[in-house]
CSV table of C-alpha atoms in Angstrom, one decimal:
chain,number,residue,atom,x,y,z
A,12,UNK,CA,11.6,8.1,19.6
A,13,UNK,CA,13.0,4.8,18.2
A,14,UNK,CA,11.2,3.1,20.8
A,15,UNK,CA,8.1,4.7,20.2
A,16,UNK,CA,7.7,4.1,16.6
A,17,UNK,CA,8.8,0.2,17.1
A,18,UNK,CA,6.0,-0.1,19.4
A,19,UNK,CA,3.7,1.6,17.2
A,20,UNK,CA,4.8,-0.6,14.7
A,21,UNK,CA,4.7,-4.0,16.1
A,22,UNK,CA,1.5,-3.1,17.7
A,23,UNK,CA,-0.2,-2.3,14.2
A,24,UNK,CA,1.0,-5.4,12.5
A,25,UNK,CA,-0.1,-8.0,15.8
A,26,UNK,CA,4.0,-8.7,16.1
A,27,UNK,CA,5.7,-10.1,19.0
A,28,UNK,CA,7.1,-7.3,21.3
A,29,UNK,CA,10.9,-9.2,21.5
A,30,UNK,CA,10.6,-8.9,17.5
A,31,UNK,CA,13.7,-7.9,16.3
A,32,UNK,CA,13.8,-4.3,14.9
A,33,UNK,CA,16.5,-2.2,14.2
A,34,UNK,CA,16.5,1.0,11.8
A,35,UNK,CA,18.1,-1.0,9.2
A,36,UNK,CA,14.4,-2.8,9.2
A,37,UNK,CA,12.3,-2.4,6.4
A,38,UNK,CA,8.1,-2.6,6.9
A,39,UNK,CA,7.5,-4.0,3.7
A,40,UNK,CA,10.6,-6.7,3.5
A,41,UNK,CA,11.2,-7.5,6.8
A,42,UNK,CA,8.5,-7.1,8.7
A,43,UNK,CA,6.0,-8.4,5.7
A,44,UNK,CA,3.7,-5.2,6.3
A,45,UNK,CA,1.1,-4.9,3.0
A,46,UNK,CA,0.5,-1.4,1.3
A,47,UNK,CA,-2.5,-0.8,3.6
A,48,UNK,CA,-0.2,-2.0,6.6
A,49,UNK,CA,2.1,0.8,5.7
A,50,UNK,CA,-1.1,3.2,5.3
A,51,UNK,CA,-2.4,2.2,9.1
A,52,UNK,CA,1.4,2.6,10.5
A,53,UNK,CA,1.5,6.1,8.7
A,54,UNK,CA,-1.8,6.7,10.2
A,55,UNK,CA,-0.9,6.1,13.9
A,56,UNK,CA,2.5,8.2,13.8
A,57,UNK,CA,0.2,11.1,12.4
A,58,UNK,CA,-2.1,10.5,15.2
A,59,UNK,CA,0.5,9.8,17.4
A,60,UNK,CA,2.5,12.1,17.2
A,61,UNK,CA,0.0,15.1,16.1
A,62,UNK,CA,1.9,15.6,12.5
A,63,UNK,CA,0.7,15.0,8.6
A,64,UNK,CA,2.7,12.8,6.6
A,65,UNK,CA,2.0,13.1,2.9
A,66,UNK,CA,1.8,10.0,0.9
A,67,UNK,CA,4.7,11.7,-1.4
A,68,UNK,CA,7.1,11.6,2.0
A,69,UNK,CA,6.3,8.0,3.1
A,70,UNK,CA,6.5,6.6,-0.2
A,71,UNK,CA,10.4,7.6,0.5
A,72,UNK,CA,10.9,5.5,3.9
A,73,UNK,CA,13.4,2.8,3.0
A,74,UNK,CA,14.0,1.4,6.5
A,75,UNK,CA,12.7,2.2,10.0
A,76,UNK,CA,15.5,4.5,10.8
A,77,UNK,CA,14.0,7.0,7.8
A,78,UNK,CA,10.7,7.1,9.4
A,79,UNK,CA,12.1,8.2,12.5
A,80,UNK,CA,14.4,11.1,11.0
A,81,UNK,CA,11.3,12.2,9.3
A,82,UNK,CA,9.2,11.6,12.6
A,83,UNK,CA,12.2,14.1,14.7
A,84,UNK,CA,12.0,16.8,12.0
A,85,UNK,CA,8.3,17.0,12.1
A,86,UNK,CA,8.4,17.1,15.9
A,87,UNK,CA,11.6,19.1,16.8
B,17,UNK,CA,-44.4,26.5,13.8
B,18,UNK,CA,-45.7,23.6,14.3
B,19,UNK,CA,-43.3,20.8,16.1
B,20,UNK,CA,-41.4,17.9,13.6
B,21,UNK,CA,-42.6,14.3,13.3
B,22,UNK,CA,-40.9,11.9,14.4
B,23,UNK,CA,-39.5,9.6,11.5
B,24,UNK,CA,-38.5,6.0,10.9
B,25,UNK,CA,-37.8,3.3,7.9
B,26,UNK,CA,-41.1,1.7,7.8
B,27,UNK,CA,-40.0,-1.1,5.3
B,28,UNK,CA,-37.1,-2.4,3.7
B,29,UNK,CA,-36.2,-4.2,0.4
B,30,UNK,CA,-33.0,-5.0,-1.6
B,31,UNK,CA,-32.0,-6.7,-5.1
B,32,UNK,CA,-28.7,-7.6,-6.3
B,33,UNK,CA,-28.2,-9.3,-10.0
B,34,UNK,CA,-27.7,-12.7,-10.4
B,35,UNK,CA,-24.3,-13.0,-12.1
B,36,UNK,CA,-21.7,-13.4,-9.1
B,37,UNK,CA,-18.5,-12.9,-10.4
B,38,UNK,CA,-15.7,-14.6,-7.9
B,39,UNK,CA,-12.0,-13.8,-6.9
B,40,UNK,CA,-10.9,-16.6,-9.1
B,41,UNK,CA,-13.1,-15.2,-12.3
B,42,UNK,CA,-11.1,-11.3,-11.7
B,43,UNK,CA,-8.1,-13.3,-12.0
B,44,UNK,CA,-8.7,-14.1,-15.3
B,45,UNK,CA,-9.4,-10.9,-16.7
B,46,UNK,CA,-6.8,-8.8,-14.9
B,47,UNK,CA,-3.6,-9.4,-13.3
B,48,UNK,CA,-4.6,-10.4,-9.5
B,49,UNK,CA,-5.6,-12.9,-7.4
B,50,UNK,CA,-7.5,-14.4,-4.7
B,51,UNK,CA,-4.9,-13.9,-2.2
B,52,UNK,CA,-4.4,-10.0,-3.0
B,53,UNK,CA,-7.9,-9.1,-3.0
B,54,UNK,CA,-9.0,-10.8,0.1
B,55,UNK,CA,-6.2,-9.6,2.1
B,56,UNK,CA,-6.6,-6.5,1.6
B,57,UNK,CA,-10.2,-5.9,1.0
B,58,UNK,CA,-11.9,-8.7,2.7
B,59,UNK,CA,-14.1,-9.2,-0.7
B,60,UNK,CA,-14.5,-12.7,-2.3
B,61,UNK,CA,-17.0,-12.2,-4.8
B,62,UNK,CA,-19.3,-9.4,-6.4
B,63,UNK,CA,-22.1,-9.5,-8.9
B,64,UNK,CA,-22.6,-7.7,-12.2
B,65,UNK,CA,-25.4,-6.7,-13.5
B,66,UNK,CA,-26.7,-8.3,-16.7
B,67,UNK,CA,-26.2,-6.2,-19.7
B,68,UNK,CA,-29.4,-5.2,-20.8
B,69,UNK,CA,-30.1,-4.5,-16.8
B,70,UNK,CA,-29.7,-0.9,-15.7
B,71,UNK,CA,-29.5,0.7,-12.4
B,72,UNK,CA,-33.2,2.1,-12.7
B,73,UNK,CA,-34.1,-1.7,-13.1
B,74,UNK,CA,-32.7,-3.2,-10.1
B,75,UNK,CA,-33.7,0.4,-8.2
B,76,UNK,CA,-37.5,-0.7,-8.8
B,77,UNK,CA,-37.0,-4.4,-7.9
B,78,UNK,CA,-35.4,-3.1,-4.7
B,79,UNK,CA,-38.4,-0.5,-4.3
B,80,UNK,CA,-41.2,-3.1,-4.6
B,81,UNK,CA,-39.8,-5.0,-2.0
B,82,UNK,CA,-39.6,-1.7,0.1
B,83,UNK,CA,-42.9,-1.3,-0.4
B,84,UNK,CA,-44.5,-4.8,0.3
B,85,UNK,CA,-42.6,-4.7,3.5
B,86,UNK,CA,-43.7,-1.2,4.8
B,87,UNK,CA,-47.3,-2.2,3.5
B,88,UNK,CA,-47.6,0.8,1.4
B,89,UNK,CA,-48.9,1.0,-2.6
B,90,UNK,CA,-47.5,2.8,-5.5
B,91,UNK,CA,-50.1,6.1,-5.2
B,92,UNK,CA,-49.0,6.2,-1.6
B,93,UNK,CA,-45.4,7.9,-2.5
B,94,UNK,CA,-44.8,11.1,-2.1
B,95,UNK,CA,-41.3,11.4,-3.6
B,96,UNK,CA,-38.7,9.5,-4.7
B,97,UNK,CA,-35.0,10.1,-3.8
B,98,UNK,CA,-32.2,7.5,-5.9
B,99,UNK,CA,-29.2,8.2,-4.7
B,100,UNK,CA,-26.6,6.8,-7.1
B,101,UNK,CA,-23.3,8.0,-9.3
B,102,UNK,CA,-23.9,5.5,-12.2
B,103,UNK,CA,-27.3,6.7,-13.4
B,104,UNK,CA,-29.3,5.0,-16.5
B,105,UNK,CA,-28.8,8.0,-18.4
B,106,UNK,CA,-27.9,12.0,-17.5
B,107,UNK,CA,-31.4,13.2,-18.4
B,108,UNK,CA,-34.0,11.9,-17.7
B,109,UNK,CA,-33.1,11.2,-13.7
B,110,UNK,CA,-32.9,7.2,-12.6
B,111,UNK,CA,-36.0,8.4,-10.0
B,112,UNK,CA,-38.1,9.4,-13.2
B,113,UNK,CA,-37.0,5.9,-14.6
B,114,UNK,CA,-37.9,4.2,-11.4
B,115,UNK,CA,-41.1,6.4,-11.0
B,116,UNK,CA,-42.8,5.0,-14.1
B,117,UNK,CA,-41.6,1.4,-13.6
B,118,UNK,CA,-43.5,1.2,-9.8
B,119,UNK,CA,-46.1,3.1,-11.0
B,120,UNK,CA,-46.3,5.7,-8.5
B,121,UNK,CA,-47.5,8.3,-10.9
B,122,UNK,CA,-48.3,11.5,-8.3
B,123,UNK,CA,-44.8,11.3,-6.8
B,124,UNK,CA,-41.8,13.4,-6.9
B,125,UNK,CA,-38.6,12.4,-8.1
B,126,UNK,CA,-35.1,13.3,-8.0
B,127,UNK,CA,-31.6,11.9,-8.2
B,128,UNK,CA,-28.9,12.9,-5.9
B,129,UNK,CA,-25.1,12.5,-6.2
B,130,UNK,CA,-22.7,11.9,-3.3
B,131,UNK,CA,-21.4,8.5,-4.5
B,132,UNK,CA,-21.2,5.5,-1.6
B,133,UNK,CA,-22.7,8.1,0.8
B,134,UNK,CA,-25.2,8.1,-1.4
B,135,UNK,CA,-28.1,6.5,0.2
B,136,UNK,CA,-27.3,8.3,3.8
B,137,UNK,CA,-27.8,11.7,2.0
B,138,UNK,CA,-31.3,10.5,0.2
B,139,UNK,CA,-32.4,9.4,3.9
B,140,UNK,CA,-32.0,12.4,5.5
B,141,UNK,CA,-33.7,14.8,3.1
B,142,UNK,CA,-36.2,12.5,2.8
B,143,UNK,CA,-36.8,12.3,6.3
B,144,UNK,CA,-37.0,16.1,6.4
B,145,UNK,CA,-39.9,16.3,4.0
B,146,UNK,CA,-42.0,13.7,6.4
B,147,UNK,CA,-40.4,15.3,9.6
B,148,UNK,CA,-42.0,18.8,8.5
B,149,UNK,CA,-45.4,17.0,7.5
B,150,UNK,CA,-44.9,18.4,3.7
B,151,UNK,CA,-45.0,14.5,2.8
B,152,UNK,CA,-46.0,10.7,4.0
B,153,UNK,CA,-44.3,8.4,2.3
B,154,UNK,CA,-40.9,9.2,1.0
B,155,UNK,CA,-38.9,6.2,-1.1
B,156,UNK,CA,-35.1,6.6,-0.8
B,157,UNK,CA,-32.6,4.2,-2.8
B,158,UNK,CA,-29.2,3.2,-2.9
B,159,UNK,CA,-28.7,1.9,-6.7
B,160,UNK,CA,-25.4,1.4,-8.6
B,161,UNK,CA,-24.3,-0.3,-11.9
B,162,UNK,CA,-20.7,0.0,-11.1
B,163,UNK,CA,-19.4,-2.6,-13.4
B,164,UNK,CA,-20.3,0.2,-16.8
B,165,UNK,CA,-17.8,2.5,-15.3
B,166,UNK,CA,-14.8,-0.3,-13.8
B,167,UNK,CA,-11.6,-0.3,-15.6
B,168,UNK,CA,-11.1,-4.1,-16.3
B,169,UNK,CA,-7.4,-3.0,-17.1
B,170,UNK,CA,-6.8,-1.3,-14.1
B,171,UNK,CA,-6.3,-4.2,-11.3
B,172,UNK,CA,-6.4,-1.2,-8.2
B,173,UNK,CA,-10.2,-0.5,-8.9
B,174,UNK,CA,-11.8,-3.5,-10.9
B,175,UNK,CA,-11.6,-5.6,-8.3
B,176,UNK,CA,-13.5,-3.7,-5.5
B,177,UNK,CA,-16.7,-2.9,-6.7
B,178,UNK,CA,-20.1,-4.4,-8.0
B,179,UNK,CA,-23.6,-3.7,-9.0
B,180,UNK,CA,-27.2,-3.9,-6.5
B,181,UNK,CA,-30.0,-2.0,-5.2
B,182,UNK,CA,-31.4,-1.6,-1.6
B,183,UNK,CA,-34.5,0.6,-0.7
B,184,UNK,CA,-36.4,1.8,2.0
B,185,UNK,CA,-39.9,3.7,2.6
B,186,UNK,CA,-39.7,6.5,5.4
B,187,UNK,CA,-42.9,7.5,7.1
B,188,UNK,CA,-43.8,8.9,10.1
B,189,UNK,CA,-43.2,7.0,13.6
B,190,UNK,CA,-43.9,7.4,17.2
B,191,UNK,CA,-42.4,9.9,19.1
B,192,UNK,CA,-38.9,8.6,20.3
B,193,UNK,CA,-38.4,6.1,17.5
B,194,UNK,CA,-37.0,6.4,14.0
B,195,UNK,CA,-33.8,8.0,13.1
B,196,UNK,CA,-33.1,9.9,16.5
B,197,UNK,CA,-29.8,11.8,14.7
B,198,UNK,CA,-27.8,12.5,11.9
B,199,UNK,CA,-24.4,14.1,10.4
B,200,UNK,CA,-23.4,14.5,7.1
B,201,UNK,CA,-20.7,16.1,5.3
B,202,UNK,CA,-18.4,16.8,2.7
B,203,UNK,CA,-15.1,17.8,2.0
B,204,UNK,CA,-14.6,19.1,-1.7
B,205,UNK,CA,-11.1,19.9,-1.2
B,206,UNK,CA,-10.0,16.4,-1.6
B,207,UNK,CA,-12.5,15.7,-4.4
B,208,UNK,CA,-10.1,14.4,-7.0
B,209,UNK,CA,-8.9,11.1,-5.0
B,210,UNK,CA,-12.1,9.4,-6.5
B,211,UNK,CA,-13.2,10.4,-9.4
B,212,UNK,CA,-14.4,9.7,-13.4
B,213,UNK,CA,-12.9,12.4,-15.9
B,214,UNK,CA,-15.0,12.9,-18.3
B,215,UNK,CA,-18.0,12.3,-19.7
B,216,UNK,CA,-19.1,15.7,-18.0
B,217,UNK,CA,-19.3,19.2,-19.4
B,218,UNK,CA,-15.5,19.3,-18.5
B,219,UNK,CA,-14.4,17.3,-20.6
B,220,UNK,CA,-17.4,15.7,-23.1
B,221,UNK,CA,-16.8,12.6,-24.1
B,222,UNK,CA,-14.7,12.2,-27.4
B,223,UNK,CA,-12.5,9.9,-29.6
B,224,UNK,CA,-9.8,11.4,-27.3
B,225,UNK,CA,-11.4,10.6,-23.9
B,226,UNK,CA,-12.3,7.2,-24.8
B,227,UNK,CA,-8.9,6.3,-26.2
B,228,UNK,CA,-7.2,7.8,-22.7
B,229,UNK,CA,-9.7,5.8,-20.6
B,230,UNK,CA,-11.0,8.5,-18.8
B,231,UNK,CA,-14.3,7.5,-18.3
B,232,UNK,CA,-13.7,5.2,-16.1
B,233,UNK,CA,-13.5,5.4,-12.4
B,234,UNK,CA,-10.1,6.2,-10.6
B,235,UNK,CA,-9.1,6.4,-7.2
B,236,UNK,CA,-6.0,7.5,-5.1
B,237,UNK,CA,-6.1,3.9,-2.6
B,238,UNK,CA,-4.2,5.4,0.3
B,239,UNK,CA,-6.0,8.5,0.8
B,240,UNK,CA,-9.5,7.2,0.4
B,241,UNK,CA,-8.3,4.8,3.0
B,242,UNK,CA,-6.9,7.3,5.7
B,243,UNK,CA,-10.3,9.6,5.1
B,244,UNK,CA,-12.4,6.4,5.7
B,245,UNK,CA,-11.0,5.0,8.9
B,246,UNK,CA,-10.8,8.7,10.2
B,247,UNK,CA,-14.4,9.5,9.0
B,248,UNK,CA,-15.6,6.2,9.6
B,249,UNK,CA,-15.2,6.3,13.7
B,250,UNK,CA,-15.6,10.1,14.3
B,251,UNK,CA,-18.9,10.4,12.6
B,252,UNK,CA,-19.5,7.4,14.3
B,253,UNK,CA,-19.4,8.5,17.6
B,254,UNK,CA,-20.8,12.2,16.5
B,255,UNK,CA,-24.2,10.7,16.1
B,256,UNK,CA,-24.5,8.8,19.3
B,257,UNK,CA,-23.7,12.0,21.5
B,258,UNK,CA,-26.0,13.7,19.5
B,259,UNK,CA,-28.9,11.3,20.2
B,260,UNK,CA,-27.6,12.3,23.7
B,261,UNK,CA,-26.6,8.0,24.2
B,262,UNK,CA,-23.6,6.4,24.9
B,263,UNK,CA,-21.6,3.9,23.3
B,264,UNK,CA,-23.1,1.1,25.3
B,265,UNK,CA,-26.6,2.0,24.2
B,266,UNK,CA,-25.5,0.7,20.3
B,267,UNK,CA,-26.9,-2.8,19.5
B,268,UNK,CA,-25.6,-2.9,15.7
B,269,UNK,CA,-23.7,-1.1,12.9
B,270,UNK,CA,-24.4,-1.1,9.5
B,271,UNK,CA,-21.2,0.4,7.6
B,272,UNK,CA,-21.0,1.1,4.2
B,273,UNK,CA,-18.5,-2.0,2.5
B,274,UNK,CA,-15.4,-0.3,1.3
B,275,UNK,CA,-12.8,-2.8,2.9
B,276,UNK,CA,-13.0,-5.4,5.4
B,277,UNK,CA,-10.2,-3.1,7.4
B,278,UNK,CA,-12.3,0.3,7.1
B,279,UNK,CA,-15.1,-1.7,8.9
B,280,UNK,CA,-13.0,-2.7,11.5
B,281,UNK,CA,-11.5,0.2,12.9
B,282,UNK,CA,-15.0,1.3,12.7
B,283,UNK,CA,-16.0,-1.3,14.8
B,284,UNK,CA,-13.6,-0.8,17.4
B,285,UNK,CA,-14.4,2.7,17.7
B,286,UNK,CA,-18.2,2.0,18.8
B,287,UNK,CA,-16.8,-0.7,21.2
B,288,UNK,CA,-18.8,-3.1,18.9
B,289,UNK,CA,-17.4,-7.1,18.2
B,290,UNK,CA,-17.8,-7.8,14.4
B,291,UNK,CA,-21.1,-10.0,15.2
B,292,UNK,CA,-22.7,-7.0,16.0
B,293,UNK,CA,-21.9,-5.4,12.2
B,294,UNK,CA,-23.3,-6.3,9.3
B,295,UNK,CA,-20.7,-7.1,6.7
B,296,UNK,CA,-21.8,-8.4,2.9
B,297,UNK,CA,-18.6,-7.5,1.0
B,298,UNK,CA,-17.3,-10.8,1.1
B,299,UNK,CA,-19.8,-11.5,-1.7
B,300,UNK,CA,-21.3,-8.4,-2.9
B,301,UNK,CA,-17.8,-5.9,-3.0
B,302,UNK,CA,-18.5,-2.5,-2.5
B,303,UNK,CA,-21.8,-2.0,-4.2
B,304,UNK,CA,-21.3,2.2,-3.5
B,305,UNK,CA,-25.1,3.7,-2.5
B,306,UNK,CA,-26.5,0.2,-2.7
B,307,UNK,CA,-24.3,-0.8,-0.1
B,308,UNK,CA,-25.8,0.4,3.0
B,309,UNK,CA,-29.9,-0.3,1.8
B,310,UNK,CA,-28.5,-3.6,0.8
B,311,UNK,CA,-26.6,-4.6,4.1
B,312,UNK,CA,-29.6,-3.2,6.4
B,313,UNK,CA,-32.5,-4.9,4.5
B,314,UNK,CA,-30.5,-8.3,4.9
B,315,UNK,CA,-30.1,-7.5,8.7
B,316,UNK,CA,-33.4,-6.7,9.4
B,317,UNK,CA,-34.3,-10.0,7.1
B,318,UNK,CA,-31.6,-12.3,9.1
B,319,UNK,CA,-34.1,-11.0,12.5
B,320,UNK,CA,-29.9,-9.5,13.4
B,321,UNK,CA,-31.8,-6.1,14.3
B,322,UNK,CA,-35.0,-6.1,16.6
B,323,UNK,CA,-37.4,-4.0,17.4
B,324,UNK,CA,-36.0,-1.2,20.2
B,325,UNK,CA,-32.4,-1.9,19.1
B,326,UNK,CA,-30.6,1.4,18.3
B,327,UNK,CA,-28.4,0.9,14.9
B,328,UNK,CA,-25.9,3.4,13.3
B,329,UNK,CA,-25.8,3.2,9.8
B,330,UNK,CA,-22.4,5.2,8.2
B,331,UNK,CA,-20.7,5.9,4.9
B,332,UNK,CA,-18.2,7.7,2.9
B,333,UNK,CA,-17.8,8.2,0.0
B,334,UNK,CA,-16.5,10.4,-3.2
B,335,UNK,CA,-16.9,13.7,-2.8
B,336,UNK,CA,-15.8,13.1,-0.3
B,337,UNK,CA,-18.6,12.8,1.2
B,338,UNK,CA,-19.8,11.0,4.3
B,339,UNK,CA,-23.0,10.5,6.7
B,340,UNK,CA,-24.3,8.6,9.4
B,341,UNK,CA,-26.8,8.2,11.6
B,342,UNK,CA,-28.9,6.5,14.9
B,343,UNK,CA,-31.9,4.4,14.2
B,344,UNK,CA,-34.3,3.7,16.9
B,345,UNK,CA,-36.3,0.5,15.8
């Protein structure tokens, strides 16, 4: 899953595939990802991974490693 | 019953008010900048209407240029469709206004409200009265004088929009030409994302309403974002199936100008490089109904869309609300 989701993510923001990404990583501070960044990575996990994620759930996601505990519960 | 017409956009015509307004001017009045706005939105600039200049006005600017394109004279209009969500006044309609400023006395007239969408809508009823033969000349228009309703304190909205007019006269067309399909749609459940509060029946405007702001326009960013993109693609590629072609058959797109990223994934959906879309946000913002009339007058003026081209033209808006459709030309 953590695989998946870096992918996803480095794909969506154009980043280098050896970027370094851990789930300590955070889109925003890290990875320089804008608000609308954040709405297109949100976006292709729903799509991805045929789940809904409400605004009020992403606007929790600290780090990478939150998104993909949400991500598991949604899909478990 | 007797079989429909075939119906196309027999002329074209657009106005958008002098005043530009840049990146670097919003900064002044609201906490921003150049940076921000372009990034995100892909708009430089914007223009504002003067302020004794209403939306009927630049409607019937646009609408004489229509009608000198397509050839056709004030008594030759059947009806009048504006689509817009900032009208001149709530009663009398903006298509009454625009009525008696062209002249065209023995028409009908109507407004009709599905904000940015707004111009898709007007086309397709009005190509329904020609298609049925009830009427000839039908004038639809995209008009909007945004900047009355922008909340110059809120830096989330102010920034995105401005104020034009784009028109176009339907009329009958060969067989196999014209608008081959169409979609349109709505989805009231998510109605409040973008919205103005008052100034309804709802809540009438008071000391109260004006001292909360609510008569300004609002919107919830990330959700009209994710309904666009989705919207954007799938209605997309709904119309080209239905005019039974493939992707490969589309020459150009002309999307409604929200944000320079809604028009991309757009793109990418109909397989289409950005030459082949024509994008005017960069200077005019997002101009809601006038968007679309505005972007496809300039492309059919810039020679960018030739005769036996096929086009889709697509919005969203608030509602939400969305259309689209193929144009034979």
């Amino acid at each position: 899953m953590f695989d998946k989701v870096k992918e996803i993510i480095l794909e969506q923001l154009g980043l280098d595939e050896d970027t370094v990404v851990t789930p300590e990583t955070s889109l925003m501070n890290d990875l320089k990802a804008d608000s609308l960044d954040a709405v297109e990575i949100i976006m292709a996990f729903e799509d991805e991974f045929d789940i809904e994620i409400p605004d009020s759930e992403a606007e929790n996601f600290k780090n990478i490693g939150d998104i993909v505990a949400y991500i598991e519960s949604k899909t478990a | 019953m007797k079989s429909l017409r075939s119906v196309g956009i027999i002329g074209t015509g657009s106005y958008v008010p002098e005043r530009k307004v840049t990146n670097f001017d919003m900064e002044k009045i609201v906490d921003t900048s150049d940076e921000w706005i372009r990034t995100r939105t892909g708009i430089g600039a914007r223009h504002f209407a003067a302020d004794d200049e209403t939306t009927s006005d630049m409607a019937a600017k646009a609408a004489l240029k229509a009608m000198e394109a397509a050839n056709v004279t004030a008594d030759e209009i059947d009806l009048i469709i504006v689509g817009t969500l900032t009208p001149d006044m709530l009663l009398p309609s903006t298509a009454c206004l625009v009525q008696d400023k062209i002249g065209a006395n023995g028409s009908a007239a109507f407004d009709l409200e599905t904000a940015c969408s707004g111009f898709i809508y007007a086309m397709e009823v009005g190509r329904n009265f020609v298609a049925t033969g009830m009427y000839n000349k039908v004038l639809v228009i995209g008009a909007e004088k945004l900047s009355s309703f922008l909340d110059f304190e809120d830096r989330a909205t102010c920034v995105l929009f401005g104020d034009g007019a784009g028109a176009a006269v339907l009329g009958p067309v060969e067989d196999g030409k014209g608008i081959l399909s169409s979609e349109l749609g709505a989805d009231g459940s998510k109605g409040m994302v973008l919205k103005i509060d008052a100034g309804g029946c709802k809540m009438p405007a008071s000391e109260q309403t004006l001292k909360d702001r609510l008569h300004y326009i609002t919107m919830d960013g990330s959700e009209v974002f994710k309904f666009a993109v989705r919207i954007m693609g799938s209605a997309s590629l709904n119309v080209v199936e239905k005019a039974g072609l493939t992707l490969d058959d589309i020459n150009f797109l002309v999307p409604h100008q929200a944000n320079m990223r809604i028009i991309s994934a757009a793109a990418k959906k109909l397989n289409l490089p950005l030459e082949k879309v024509q994008i005017n946000l960069t200077e005019y913002g997002n101009m809601s109904a006038a968007s679309v009339p505005v972007a496809l007058d300039q492309a059919i003026r810039e020679g960018k869309i030739k005769e036996g081209d096929k086009t889709v033209l697509v919005g969203f808006g608030g509602g939400l609300t969305w259309g689209a459709c193929v144009i034979q030309w």
